[in-house]
PDB file of C-alpha atoms in Angstrom:
ATOM      1  CA  MET A   1      79.363  22.915  80.728  1.00 48.00           C
ATOM      2  CA  ASN A   2      79.607  19.622  78.836  1.00 46.00           C
ATOM      3  CA  ASN A   3      75.836  19.224  79.010  1.00 50.00           C
ATOM      4  CA  ILE A   4      75.325  22.705  77.553  1.00 48.00           C
ATOM      5  CA  ASN A   5      77.676  21.951  74.627  1.00 50.00           C
ATOM      6  CA  PHE A   6      75.936  18.611  73.982  1.00 46.00           C
ATOM      7  CA  ASN A   7      72.516  20.279  73.874  1.00 52.00           C
ATOM      8  CA  LEU A   8      73.806  23.001  71.515  1.00 45.00           C
ATOM      9  CA  GLU A   9      75.293  20.401  69.143  1.00 46.00           C
ATOM     10  CA  LYS A  10      72.045  18.447  69.241  1.00 47.00           C
ATOM     11  CA  LYS A  11      70.062  21.533  68.251  1.00 48.00           C
ATOM     12  CA  LEU A  12      72.480  22.521  65.514  1.00 43.00           C
ATOM     13  CA  LYS A  13      72.599  19.057  63.896  1.00 46.00           C
ATOM     14  CA  PRO A  14      69.724  18.390  61.471  1.00 47.00           C
ATOM     15  CA  SER A  15      67.423  15.672  62.736  1.00 46.00           C
ATOM     16  CA  LYS A  16      67.207  12.492  60.694  1.00 52.00           C
ATOM     17  CA  ILE A  17      63.753  12.008  59.189  1.00 62.00           C
ATOM     18  CA  THR A  18      62.696   8.459  58.361  1.00 75.00           C
ATOM     19  CA  VAL A  19      60.743   7.481  55.276  1.00 76.00           C
ATOM     20  CA  ILE A  20      57.632   6.938  57.362  1.00 81.00           C
ATOM     21  CA  GLY A  21      58.127  10.379  58.876  1.00 80.00           C
ATOM     22  CA  LYS A  22      58.325  11.976  55.433  1.00 80.00           C
ATOM     23  CA  MET A  23      55.175  10.143  54.378  1.00 79.00           C
ATOM     24  CA  LYS A  24      53.346  11.383  57.483  1.00 82.00           C
ATOM     25  CA  ARG A  25      54.418  14.951  56.802  1.00 85.00           C
ATOM     26  CA  SER A  26      53.186  14.784  53.184  1.00 85.00           C
ATOM     27  CA  TRP A  27      50.274  12.389  53.609  1.00 87.00           C
ATOM     28  CA  GLN A  28      47.996  14.584  51.472  1.00 89.00           C
ATOM     29  CA  LEU A  29      50.252  14.118  48.439  1.00 88.00           C
ATOM     30  CA  TYR A  30      50.435  10.360  48.939  1.00 89.00           C
ATOM     31  CA  LEU A  31      46.663  10.234  49.318  1.00 90.00           C
ATOM     32  CA  LEU A  32      46.327  12.148  46.054  1.00 92.00           C
ATOM     33  CA  ILE A  33      48.519   9.660  44.162  1.00 91.00           C
ATOM     34  CA  LEU A  34      46.979   6.575  45.805  1.00 92.00           C
ATOM     35  CA  PRO A  35      44.207   5.976  43.172  1.00 93.00           C
ATOM     36  CA  THR A  36      46.780   6.074  40.347  1.00 93.00           C
ATOM     37  CA  PHE A  37      49.082   3.749  42.292  1.00 92.00           C
ATOM     38  CA  VAL A  38      46.242   1.276  42.916  1.00 94.00           C
ATOM     39  CA  TYR A  39      45.194   1.465  39.247  1.00 95.00           C
ATOM     40  CA  PHE A  40      48.661   0.502  38.000  1.00 93.00           C
ATOM     41  CA  ILE A  41      49.020  -2.290  40.542  1.00 94.00           C
ATOM     42  CA  VAL A  42      45.609  -3.821  39.809  1.00 93.00           C
ATOM     43  CA  PHE A  43      45.404  -3.347  36.039  1.00 91.00           C
ATOM     44  CA  LYS A  44      49.067  -3.276  34.963  1.00 87.00           C
ATOM     45  CA  TYR A  45      51.245  -5.309  37.313  1.00 89.00           C
ATOM     46  CA  ILE A  46      48.982  -8.053  38.685  1.00 90.00           C
ATOM     47  CA  PRO A  47      47.871  -9.168  35.168  1.00 86.00           C
ATOM     48  CA  MET A  48      51.545  -9.566  34.224  1.00 87.00           C
ATOM     49  CA  TYR A  49      51.491 -13.071  35.669  1.00 87.00           C
ATOM     50  CA  GLY A  50      49.580 -13.926  32.478  1.00 88.00           C
ATOM     51  CA  ILE A  51      52.877 -13.924  30.542  1.00 89.00           C
ATOM     52  CA  LEU A  52      53.378 -17.400  32.014  1.00 90.00           C
ATOM     53  CA  MET A  53      51.043 -18.595  29.256  1.00 91.00           C
ATOM     54  CA  ALA A  54      53.839 -17.920  26.763  1.00 92.00           C
ATOM     55  CA  PHE A  55      55.788 -20.783  28.336  1.00 93.00           C
ATOM     56  CA  LYS A  56      52.843 -23.171  28.756  1.00 91.00           C
ATOM     57  CA  ASP A  57      50.221 -25.001  26.737  1.00 91.00           C
ATOM     58  CA  PHE A  58      47.356 -23.065  28.249  1.00 89.00           C
ATOM     59  CA  MET A  59      44.184 -25.005  28.968  1.00 88.00           C
ATOM     60  CA  PRO A  60      41.234 -22.999  30.323  1.00 86.00           C
ATOM     61  CA  SER A  61      40.083 -25.968  32.397  1.00 85.00           C
ATOM     62  CA  LYS A  62      43.439 -26.152  34.228  1.00 88.00           C
ATOM     63  CA  GLY A  63      44.161 -22.435  34.409  1.00 86.00           C
ATOM     64  CA  ILE A  64      47.492 -20.719  33.957  1.00 87.00           C
ATOM     65  CA  ILE A  65      49.213 -22.358  36.916  1.00 87.00           C
ATOM     66  CA  GLY A  66      47.927 -25.856  36.199  1.00 88.00           C
ATOM     67  CA  SER A  67      48.734 -25.869  32.474  1.00 90.00           C
ATOM     68  CA  PRO A  68      51.853 -27.859  31.457  1.00 92.00           C
ATOM     69  CA  TRP A  69      55.177 -26.132  30.841  1.00 92.00           C
ATOM     70  CA  VAL A  70      56.549 -26.219  27.301  1.00 92.00           C
ATOM     71  CA  GLY A  71      59.456 -23.764  27.604  1.00 90.00           C
ATOM     72  CA  PHE A  72      60.258 -21.834  24.417  1.00 92.00           C
ATOM     73  CA  LYS A  73      58.120 -24.008  22.161  1.00 93.00           C
ATOM     74  CA  HIS A  74      55.814 -21.163  21.084  1.00 93.00           C
ATOM     75  CA  PHE A  75      58.699 -18.756  20.531  1.00 94.00           C
ATOM     76  CA  ASN A  76      60.459 -21.285  18.292  1.00 94.00           C
ATOM     77  CA  ARG A  77      57.235 -21.824  16.393  1.00 94.00           C
ATOM     78  CA  PHE A  78      56.916 -18.085  15.752  1.00 94.00           C
ATOM     79  CA  PHE A  79      60.572 -17.635  14.755  1.00 94.00           C
ATOM     80  CA  ASN A  80      60.355 -20.555  12.322  1.00 94.00           C
ATOM     81  CA  SER A  81      56.984 -19.614  10.827  1.00 92.00           C
ATOM     82  CA  PHE A  82      56.830 -18.421   7.224  1.00 90.00           C
ATOM     83  CA  GLN A  83      55.108 -15.203   8.388  1.00 91.00           C
ATOM     84  CA  PHE A  84      57.867 -14.128  10.786  1.00 94.00           C
ATOM     85  CA  VAL A  85      59.963 -12.134   8.302  1.00 93.00           C
ATOM     86  CA  THR A  86      56.890 -10.551   6.699  1.00 93.00           C
ATOM     87  CA  LEU A  87      55.425  -9.499  10.049  1.00 94.00           C
ATOM     88  CA  ILE A  88      58.677  -7.962  11.261  1.00 94.00           C
ATOM     89  CA  LYS A  89      59.249  -6.176   7.946  1.00 94.00           C
ATOM     90  CA  ASN A  90      55.694  -4.789   7.775  1.00 94.00           C
ATOM     91  CA  THR A  91      55.647  -3.698  11.416  1.00 94.00           C
ATOM     92  CA  VAL A  92      59.071  -2.048  11.438  1.00 93.00           C
ATOM     93  CA  SER A  93      58.733  -0.382   8.027  1.00 94.00           C
ATOM     94  CA  LEU A  94      55.281   1.036   8.804  1.00 93.00           C
ATOM     95  CA  SER A  95      56.385   2.322  12.218  1.00 92.00           C
ATOM     96  CA  VAL A  96      59.665   3.819  10.979  1.00 92.00           C
ATOM     97  CA  ILE A  97      58.030   5.527   7.985  1.00 93.00           C
ATOM     98  CA  GLN A  98      55.304   6.924  10.202  1.00 92.00           C
ATOM     99  CA  MET A  99      57.837   8.198  12.768  1.00 92.00           C
ATOM    100  CA  VAL A 100      60.142   9.769  10.166  1.00 92.00           C
ATOM    101  CA  VAL A 101      57.271  11.518   8.392  1.00 93.00           C
ATOM    102  CA  THR A 102      55.027  12.500  11.304  1.00 92.00           C
ATOM    103  CA  PHE A 103      57.616  13.406  13.958  1.00 92.00           C
ATOM    104  CA  PRO A 104      59.043  16.667  12.497  1.00 93.00           C
ATOM    105  CA  ILE A 105      55.752  18.079  11.162  1.00 94.00           C
ATOM    106  CA  PRO A 106      54.292  19.142  14.572  1.00 94.00           C
ATOM    107  CA  ILE A 107      57.618  20.781  15.470  1.00 94.00           C
ATOM    108  CA  ILE A 108      57.646  22.808  12.259  1.00 93.00           C
ATOM    109  CA  ILE A 109      53.995  23.838  12.655  1.00 93.00           C
ATOM    110  CA  ALA A 110      54.515  24.818  16.309  1.00 93.00           C
ATOM    111  CA  LEU A 111      57.520  26.973  15.395  1.00 92.00           C
ATOM    112  CA  MET A 112      55.521  28.637  12.607  1.00 92.00           C
ATOM    113  CA  LEU A 113      52.475  29.273  14.812  1.00 91.00           C
ATOM    114  CA  ASN A 114      54.706  30.704  17.516  1.00 89.00           C
ATOM    115  CA  GLN A 115      55.790  33.432  15.097  1.00 87.00           C
ATOM    116  CA  LEU A 116      52.221  34.580  14.412  1.00 86.00           C
ATOM    117  CA  THR A 117      51.365  37.840  16.147  1.00 82.00           C
ATOM    118  CA  ARG A 118      47.609  37.794  15.510  1.00 86.00           C
ATOM    119  CA  GLU A 119      46.137  35.682  18.306  1.00 86.00           C
ATOM    120  CA  LYS A 120      42.786  35.112  16.568  1.00 89.00           C
ATOM    121  CA  VAL A 121      44.484  33.655  13.497  1.00 89.00           C
ATOM    122  CA  LYS A 122      46.733  31.505  15.664  1.00 88.00           C
ATOM    123  CA  LYS A 123      43.813  30.122  17.685  1.00 89.00           C
ATOM    124  CA  PHE A 124      41.800  29.446  14.536  1.00 91.00           C
ATOM    125  CA  ILE A 125      44.648  27.459  12.942  1.00 90.00           C
ATOM    126  CA  GLN A 126      45.227  25.555  16.188  1.00 89.00           C
ATOM    127  CA  THR A 127      41.545  24.626  16.379  1.00 90.00           C
ATOM    128  CA  VAL A 128      41.445  23.467  12.749  1.00 92.00           C
ATOM    129  CA  ILE A 129      44.490  21.177  13.039  1.00 92.00           C
ATOM    130  CA  TYR A 130      43.544  19.949  16.542  1.00 91.00           C
ATOM    131  CA  ALA A 131      39.910  19.037  15.746  1.00 91.00           C
ATOM    132  CA  PRO A 132      40.677  15.764  13.845  1.00 92.00           C
ATOM    133  CA  TYR A 133      42.266  14.339  16.995  1.00 92.00           C
ATOM    134  CA  PHE A 134      38.784  13.920  18.487  1.00 92.00           C
ATOM    135  CA  ILE A 135      37.536  11.820  15.572  1.00 91.00           C
ATOM    136  CA  SER A 136      37.454   8.139  16.471  1.00 92.00           C
ATOM    137  CA  THR A 137      39.539   5.709  14.450  1.00 92.00           C
ATOM    138  CA  VAL A 138      36.429   3.878  13.225  1.00 94.00           C
ATOM    139  CA  VAL A 139      34.936   7.105  11.878  1.00 94.00           C
ATOM    140  CA  LEU A 140      38.286   8.077  10.344  1.00 94.00           C
ATOM    141  CA  VAL A 141      38.609   4.819   8.410  1.00 94.00           C
ATOM    142  CA  GLY A 142      34.954   5.080   7.348  1.00 94.00           C
ATOM    143  CA  MET A 143      35.622   8.553   5.970  1.00 94.00           C
ATOM    144  CA  MET A 144      38.665   7.250   4.092  1.00 94.00           C
ATOM    145  CA  GLN A 145      36.631   4.429   2.553  1.00 93.00           C
ATOM    146  CA  ILE A 146      33.976   6.907   1.376  1.00 93.00           C
ATOM    147  CA  PHE A 147      36.460   9.452   0.018  1.00 94.00           C
ATOM    148  CA  LEU A 148      38.616   6.817  -1.710  1.00 92.00           C
ATOM    149  CA  SER A 149      35.821   4.663  -3.094  1.00 91.00           C
ATOM    150  CA  PRO A 150      36.623   3.672  -6.709  1.00 89.00           C
ATOM    151  CA  SER A 151      33.014   4.266  -7.775  1.00 86.00           C
ATOM    152  CA  SER A 152      31.767   7.261  -5.748  1.00 86.00           C
ATOM    153  CA  GLY A 153      34.768   8.715  -3.891  1.00 88.00           C
ATOM    154  CA  PHE A 154      35.623  12.304  -4.791  1.00 90.00           C
ATOM    155  CA  ILE A 155      39.358  11.464  -4.962  1.00 92.00           C
ATOM    156  CA  ASN A 156      38.766   9.014  -7.783  1.00 91.00           C
ATOM    157  CA  LYS A 157      36.319  11.442  -9.408  1.00 92.00           C
ATOM    158  CA  ILE A 158      39.135  13.988  -9.573  1.00 92.00           C
ATOM    159  CA  ILE A 159      41.554  11.378 -10.954  1.00 92.00           C
ATOM    160  CA  GLN A 160      39.060  10.379 -13.640  1.00 91.00           C
ATOM    161  CA  ALA A 161      38.315  14.017 -14.471  1.00 90.00           C
ATOM    162  CA  LEU A 162      42.036  14.507 -15.129  1.00 90.00           C
ATOM    163  CA  GLY A 163      42.041  11.557 -17.522  1.00 88.00           C
ATOM    164  CA  GLY A 164      43.225   8.839 -15.162  1.00 88.00           C
ATOM    165  CA  GLU A 165      41.674   5.554 -14.130  1.00 90.00           C
ATOM    166  CA  ALA A 166      40.008   4.800 -10.822  1.00 90.00           C
ATOM    167  CA  VAL A 167      42.428   3.540  -8.156  1.00 91.00           C
ATOM    168  CA  TYR A 168      41.388   0.751  -5.774  1.00 92.00           C
ATOM    169  CA  PHE A 169      43.216   2.197  -2.771  1.00 93.00           C
ATOM    170  CA  PHE A 170      42.076  -0.280  -0.122  1.00 92.00           C
ATOM    171  CA  SER A 171      42.685  -3.246  -2.391  1.00 90.00           C
ATOM    172  CA  SER A 172      46.234  -2.277  -3.354  1.00 91.00           C
ATOM    173  CA  PRO A 173      49.051  -3.407  -1.001  1.00 92.00           C
ATOM    174  CA  GLU A 174      51.288  -0.541  -2.118  1.00 93.00           C
ATOM    175  CA  TRP A 175      48.742   2.051  -0.934  1.00 94.00           C
ATOM    176  CA  PHE A 176      48.295   0.745   2.622  1.00 95.00           C
ATOM    177  CA  GLN A 177      51.328   2.421   4.203  1.00 94.00           C
ATOM    178  CA  PRO A 178      50.891   5.820   2.465  1.00 94.00           C
ATOM    179  CA  LEU A 179      47.218   5.952   3.496  1.00 94.00           C
ATOM    180  CA  TYR A 180      48.052   4.905   7.049  1.00 95.00           C
ATOM    181  CA  VAL A 181      50.777   7.539   7.429  1.00 94.00           C
ATOM    182  CA  LEU A 182      48.832  10.363   5.753  1.00 94.00           C
ATOM    183  CA  SER A 183      45.786   9.721   7.936  1.00 93.00           C
ATOM    184  CA  SER A 184      48.053   9.713  11.013  1.00 93.00           C
ATOM    185  CA  ILE A 185      49.437  13.099  10.009  1.00 93.00           C
ATOM    186  CA  TRP A 186      45.951  14.528   9.595  1.00 93.00           C
ATOM    187  CA  GLN A 187      44.651  13.094  12.865  1.00 92.00           C
ATOM    188  CA  GLY A 188      47.644  13.372  15.208  1.00 91.00           C
ATOM    189  CA  THR A 189      49.523  16.510  14.180  1.00 92.00           C
ATOM    190  CA  GLY A 190      47.281  18.837  16.176  1.00 91.00           C
ATOM    191  CA  TRP A 191      47.804  17.011  19.461  1.00 91.00           C
ATOM    192  CA  ALA A 192      51.586  16.851  19.049  1.00 91.00           C
ATOM    193  CA  THR A 193      51.670  20.535  18.086  1.00 93.00           C
ATOM    194  CA  VAL A 194      49.978  21.469  21.372  1.00 91.00           C
ATOM    195  CA  ILE A 195      52.835  19.809  23.300  1.00 92.00           C
ATOM    196  CA  TYR A 196      55.482  21.861  21.500  1.00 93.00           C
ATOM    197  CA  MET A 197      53.411  25.048  21.699  1.00 92.00           C
ATOM    198  CA  ALA A 198      53.244  24.594  25.471  1.00 90.00           C
ATOM    199  CA  ALA A 199      57.028  24.244  25.576  1.00 90.00           C
ATOM    200  CA  LEU A 200      57.481  27.365  23.427  1.00 91.00           C
ATOM    201  CA  ALA A 201      55.200  29.324  25.762  1.00 88.00           C
ATOM    202  CA  GLY A 202      57.847  28.961  28.448  1.00 86.00           C
ATOM    203  CA  VAL A 203      60.592  30.633  26.412  1.00 87.00           C
ATOM    204  CA  ASP A 204      61.836  33.837  28.073  1.00 86.00           C
ATOM    205  CA  PRO A 205      60.845  36.838  25.867  1.00 86.00           C
ATOM    206  CA  GLN A 206      64.054  38.574  26.912  1.00 89.00           C
ATOM    207  CA  LEU A 207      66.012  36.042  24.861  1.00 88.00           C
ATOM    208  CA  HIS A 208      64.173  37.141  21.723  1.00 85.00           C
ATOM    209  CA  GLU A 209      64.625  40.783  22.636  1.00 87.00           C
ATOM    210  CA  ALA A 210      68.355  40.272  23.048  1.00 90.00           C
ATOM    211  CA  ALA A 211      68.539  38.440  19.716  1.00 88.00           C
ATOM    212  CA  ILE A 212      66.639  41.286  17.993  1.00 88.00           C
ATOM    213  CA  VAL A 213      69.080  43.823  19.454  1.00 89.00           C
ATOM    214  CA  ASP A 214      71.928  41.733  18.030  1.00 86.00           C
ATOM    215  CA  GLY A 215      70.278  41.943  14.624  1.00 87.00           C
ATOM    216  CA  ALA A 216      69.058  38.329  14.378  1.00 85.00           C
ATOM    217  CA  SER A 217      66.342  37.618  11.819  1.00 87.00           C
ATOM    218  CA  LYS A 218      63.203  35.590  12.612  1.00 86.00           C
ATOM    219  CA  LEU A 219      64.697  32.459  11.109  1.00 88.00           C
ATOM    220  CA  ARG A 220      67.887  32.958  13.095  1.00 90.00           C
ATOM    221  CA  ARG A 221      65.912  33.428  16.318  1.00 89.00           C
ATOM    222  CA  ILE A 222      63.986  30.217  15.661  1.00 90.00           C
ATOM    223  CA  PHE A 223      67.177  28.173  15.447  1.00 90.00           C
ATOM    224  CA  THR A 224      69.059  29.932  18.258  1.00 89.00           C
ATOM    225  CA  VAL A 225      66.258  30.540  20.773  1.00 91.00           C
ATOM    226  CA  ASP A 226      63.137  28.456  20.102  1.00 91.00           C
ATOM    227  CA  VAL A 227      64.656  25.162  18.971  1.00 91.00           C
ATOM    228  CA  PRO A 228      67.122  24.898  21.916  1.00 90.00           C
ATOM    229  CA  ALA A 229      64.269  25.739  24.308  1.00 89.00           C
ATOM    230  CA  ILE A 230      62.085  22.854  23.128  1.00 90.00           C
ATOM    231  CA  MET A 231      64.952  20.423  22.515  1.00 91.00           C
ATOM    232  CA  PRO A 232      64.372  18.518  25.817  1.00 90.00           C
ATOM    233  CA  VAL A 233      60.738  17.925  24.800  1.00 91.00           C
ATOM    234  CA  ILE A 234      61.833  16.828  21.315  1.00 91.00           C
ATOM    235  CA  ILE A 235      64.331  14.353  22.786  1.00 91.00           C
ATOM    236  CA  ILE A 236      61.778  12.847  25.189  1.00 91.00           C
ATOM    237  CA  GLN A 237      59.208  12.484  22.409  1.00 91.00           C
ATOM    238  CA  LEU A 238      61.818  10.901  20.141  1.00 90.00           C
ATOM    239  CA  VAL A 239      62.871   8.371  22.787  1.00 90.00           C
ATOM    240  CA  LEU A 240      59.238   7.413  23.422  1.00 88.00           C
ATOM    241  CA  SER A 241      58.575   7.112  19.684  1.00 89.00           C
ATOM    242  CA  ILE A 242      61.551   4.815  19.107  1.00 88.00           C
ATOM    243  CA  GLY A 243      60.568   2.797  22.179  1.00 86.00           C
ATOM    244  CA  ASN A 244      57.187   2.151  20.533  1.00 86.00           C
ATOM    245  CA  VAL A 245      58.490   1.112  17.128  1.00 84.00           C
ATOM    246  CA  MET A 246      56.815  -2.300  17.360  1.00 84.00           C
ATOM    247  CA  ASN A 247      53.560  -0.920  18.764  1.00 83.00           C
ATOM    248  CA  VAL A 248      51.868   0.235  15.588  1.00 83.00           C
ATOM    249  CA  GLY A 249      48.238   1.195  16.111  1.00 80.00           C
ATOM    250  CA  PHE A 250      46.221  -2.020  15.915  1.00 86.00           C
ATOM    251  CA  GLU A 251      42.745  -0.574  15.457  1.00 90.00           C
ATOM    252  CA  LYS A 252      43.358   1.485  12.324  1.00 93.00           C
ATOM    253  CA  ALA A 253      45.542  -1.187  10.703  1.00 92.00           C
ATOM    254  CA  PHE A 254      42.881  -3.839  11.346  1.00 93.00           C
ATOM    255  CA  LEU A 255      40.072  -1.652   9.994  1.00 93.00           C
ATOM    256  CA  MET A 256      42.073  -0.801   6.868  1.00 94.00           C
ATOM    257  CA  GLN A 257      42.911  -4.455   6.171  1.00 93.00           C
ATOM    258  CA  THR A 258      41.389  -6.328   3.281  1.00 90.00           C
ATOM    259  CA  SER A 259      42.123  -9.756   1.898  1.00 89.00           C
ATOM    260  CA  LEU A 260      43.954  -8.098  -1.005  1.00 91.00           C
ATOM    261  CA  ASN A 261      46.369  -5.874   0.931  1.00 91.00           C
ATOM    262  CA  LEU A 262      47.522  -8.378   3.574  1.00 91.00           C
ATOM    263  CA  ASP A 263      51.016  -8.438   2.069  1.00 91.00           C
ATOM    264  CA  THR A 264      51.703  -5.047   3.651  1.00 92.00           C
ATOM    265  CA  SER A 265      48.894  -4.587   6.187  1.00 93.00           C
ATOM    266  CA  GLU A 266      49.484  -7.688   8.311  1.00 93.00           C
ATOM    267  CA  ILE A 267      51.493  -6.469  11.310  1.00 94.00           C
ATOM    268  CA  ILE A 268      52.270  -8.038  14.685  1.00 94.00           C
ATOM    269  CA  PRO A 269      49.324  -6.452  16.608  1.00 93.00           C
ATOM    270  CA  THR A 270      46.752  -7.627  14.031  1.00 93.00           C
ATOM    271  CA  TYR A 271      48.418 -11.049  13.873  1.00 94.00           C
ATOM    272  CA  ILE A 272      48.200 -11.397  17.669  1.00 93.00           C
ATOM    273  CA  TYR A 273      44.511 -10.476  17.590  1.00 93.00           C
ATOM    274  CA  LYS A 274      43.712 -13.047  14.911  1.00 93.00           C
ATOM    275  CA  ILE A 275      45.595 -15.988  16.418  1.00 93.00           C
ATOM    276  CA  GLY A 276      44.736 -15.094  20.001  1.00 91.00           C
ATOM    277  CA  LEU A 277      41.079 -14.144  19.949  1.00 87.00           C
ATOM    278  CA  GLN A 278      39.805 -15.466  16.646  1.00 89.00           C
ATOM    279  CA  GLN A 279      41.729 -18.765  16.666  1.00 90.00           C
ATOM    280  CA  SER A 280      41.965 -19.152  20.481  1.00 87.00           C
ATOM    281  CA  GLN A 281      45.714 -19.885  20.409  1.00 92.00           C
ATOM    282  CA  TYR A 282      46.259 -18.104  23.702  1.00 91.00           C
ATOM    283  CA  SER A 283      49.747 -19.384  24.535  1.00 93.00           C
ATOM    284  CA  PHE A 284      51.125 -18.745  21.063  1.00 94.00           C
ATOM    285  CA  SER A 285      49.659 -15.219  20.885  1.00 93.00           C
ATOM    286  CA  THR A 286      51.040 -14.455  24.366  1.00 93.00           C
ATOM    287  CA  ALA A 287      54.506 -15.545  23.213  1.00 94.00           C
ATOM    288  CA  VAL A 288      54.310 -13.269  20.171  1.00 94.00           C
ATOM    289  CA  GLY A 289      53.092 -10.383  22.311  1.00 92.00           C
ATOM    290  CA  LEU A 290      55.879 -10.945  24.844  1.00 92.00           C
ATOM    291  CA  PHE A 291      58.470 -10.967  22.070  1.00 93.00           C
ATOM    292  CA  ASN A 292      57.047  -7.679  20.794  1.00 91.00           C
ATOM    293  CA  ALA A 293      57.137  -6.115  24.274  1.00 90.00           C
ATOM    294  CA  VAL A 294      60.721  -7.213  24.925  1.00 92.00           C
ATOM    295  CA  ILE A 295      61.909  -5.667  21.645  1.00 92.00           C
ATOM    296  CA  ASN A 296      60.245  -2.373  22.586  1.00 90.00           C
ATOM    297  CA  LEU A 297      61.785  -2.467  26.067  1.00 90.00           C
ATOM    298  CA  VAL A 298      65.279  -3.108  24.692  1.00 91.00           C
ATOM    299  CA  LEU A 299      64.902  -0.274  22.179  1.00 90.00           C
ATOM    300  CA  LEU A 300      63.616   2.124  24.835  1.00 89.00           C
ATOM    301  CA  ILE A 301      66.463   1.397  27.265  1.00 91.00           C
ATOM    302  CA  SER A 302      69.127   1.469  24.535  1.00 90.00           C
ATOM    303  CA  VAL A 303      67.968   4.753  22.999  1.00 89.00           C
ATOM    304  CA  ASN A 304      67.588   6.348  26.425  1.00 88.00           C
ATOM    305  CA  GLN A 305      71.156   5.388  27.345  1.00 89.00           C
ATOM    306  CA  ILE A 306      72.503   6.740  24.052  1.00 88.00           C
ATOM    307  CA  VAL A 307      70.623  10.020  24.493  1.00 86.00           C
ATOM    308  CA  LYS A 308      71.820  10.242  28.088  1.00 85.00           C
ATOM    309  CA  LYS A 309      75.464  10.110  26.941  1.00 84.00           C
ATOM    310  CA  PHE A 310      75.108  12.951  24.429  1.00 80.00           C
ATOM    311  CA  SER A 311      72.662  15.237  26.242  1.00 80.00           C
ATOM    312  CA  GLU A 312      71.396  16.146  29.703  1.00 78.00           C
ATOM    313  CA  THR A 313      67.852  15.053  28.885  1.00 78.00           C
ATOM    314  CA  SER A 314      66.613  11.473  29.321  1.00 76.00           C
ATOM    315  CA  LEU A 315      63.655   9.530  30.660  1.00 77.00           C
ATOM    316  CA  TRP A 316      65.589   8.434  33.741  1.00 78.00           C
TER     317      TRP A 316
END
């Protein structure tokens, strides 16, 4: 009788499955993710040992390990340099202005497109605003230089036709940030709009039907149904944007730079490129890059924790 009870209890109790057992049961999924896992290990994590150069006087002949330690020498040099304040101010101001201006526009456009009932018109508008995303940054800056040329650009032709004088856009420090942000809006709005449109596609139509029965207008339904539905996506995008405050796009900033607009166009990514690759100051540029990465990491973790306290949505 005792043996029968023991066998019944054994059958009723759920069997403990080890980690290896779970991996064997789902080996197809692990095999599917293996290339991505290998990619991140090989190209993202293994090269991280290179940050040791930030604490050494790197000599190519001795390698990273054999180069002498200098501690925080390169960090102190950067903090005490006359360019430190200018670089931080230019990088942060450009990134914040771009985020404040460009972040809400895709949300507004997605909400407006979602209200369109004619599918052909909606698809046409989506195609028009999404197409610039596929233009390379080099081509984009080339187009800007042609359009804004003080001698032959049609923008200056219009200004002169209205009685104004030609504006040297790429030579004026005060025009760098507006041109950078406006070009980002034109090029990136379409891609960001697609993300929010995908989120709006998952909204239950019955919620809108119930709101219509209650007498809610279109504007009311947008704020009570659509916006709450895409709020998790908005929060995630906002956290990622704030976590990348110091990572302003290097390529476009570098291509838009001239010797006359360096007062506002010199940012940390372009500075790292110049001192690291052009001047071969590898240790110093690594220290600056590490400082930049640490600031982004601190911002990302801090903002995520704040968002986690006030909402149910967070990165982790």
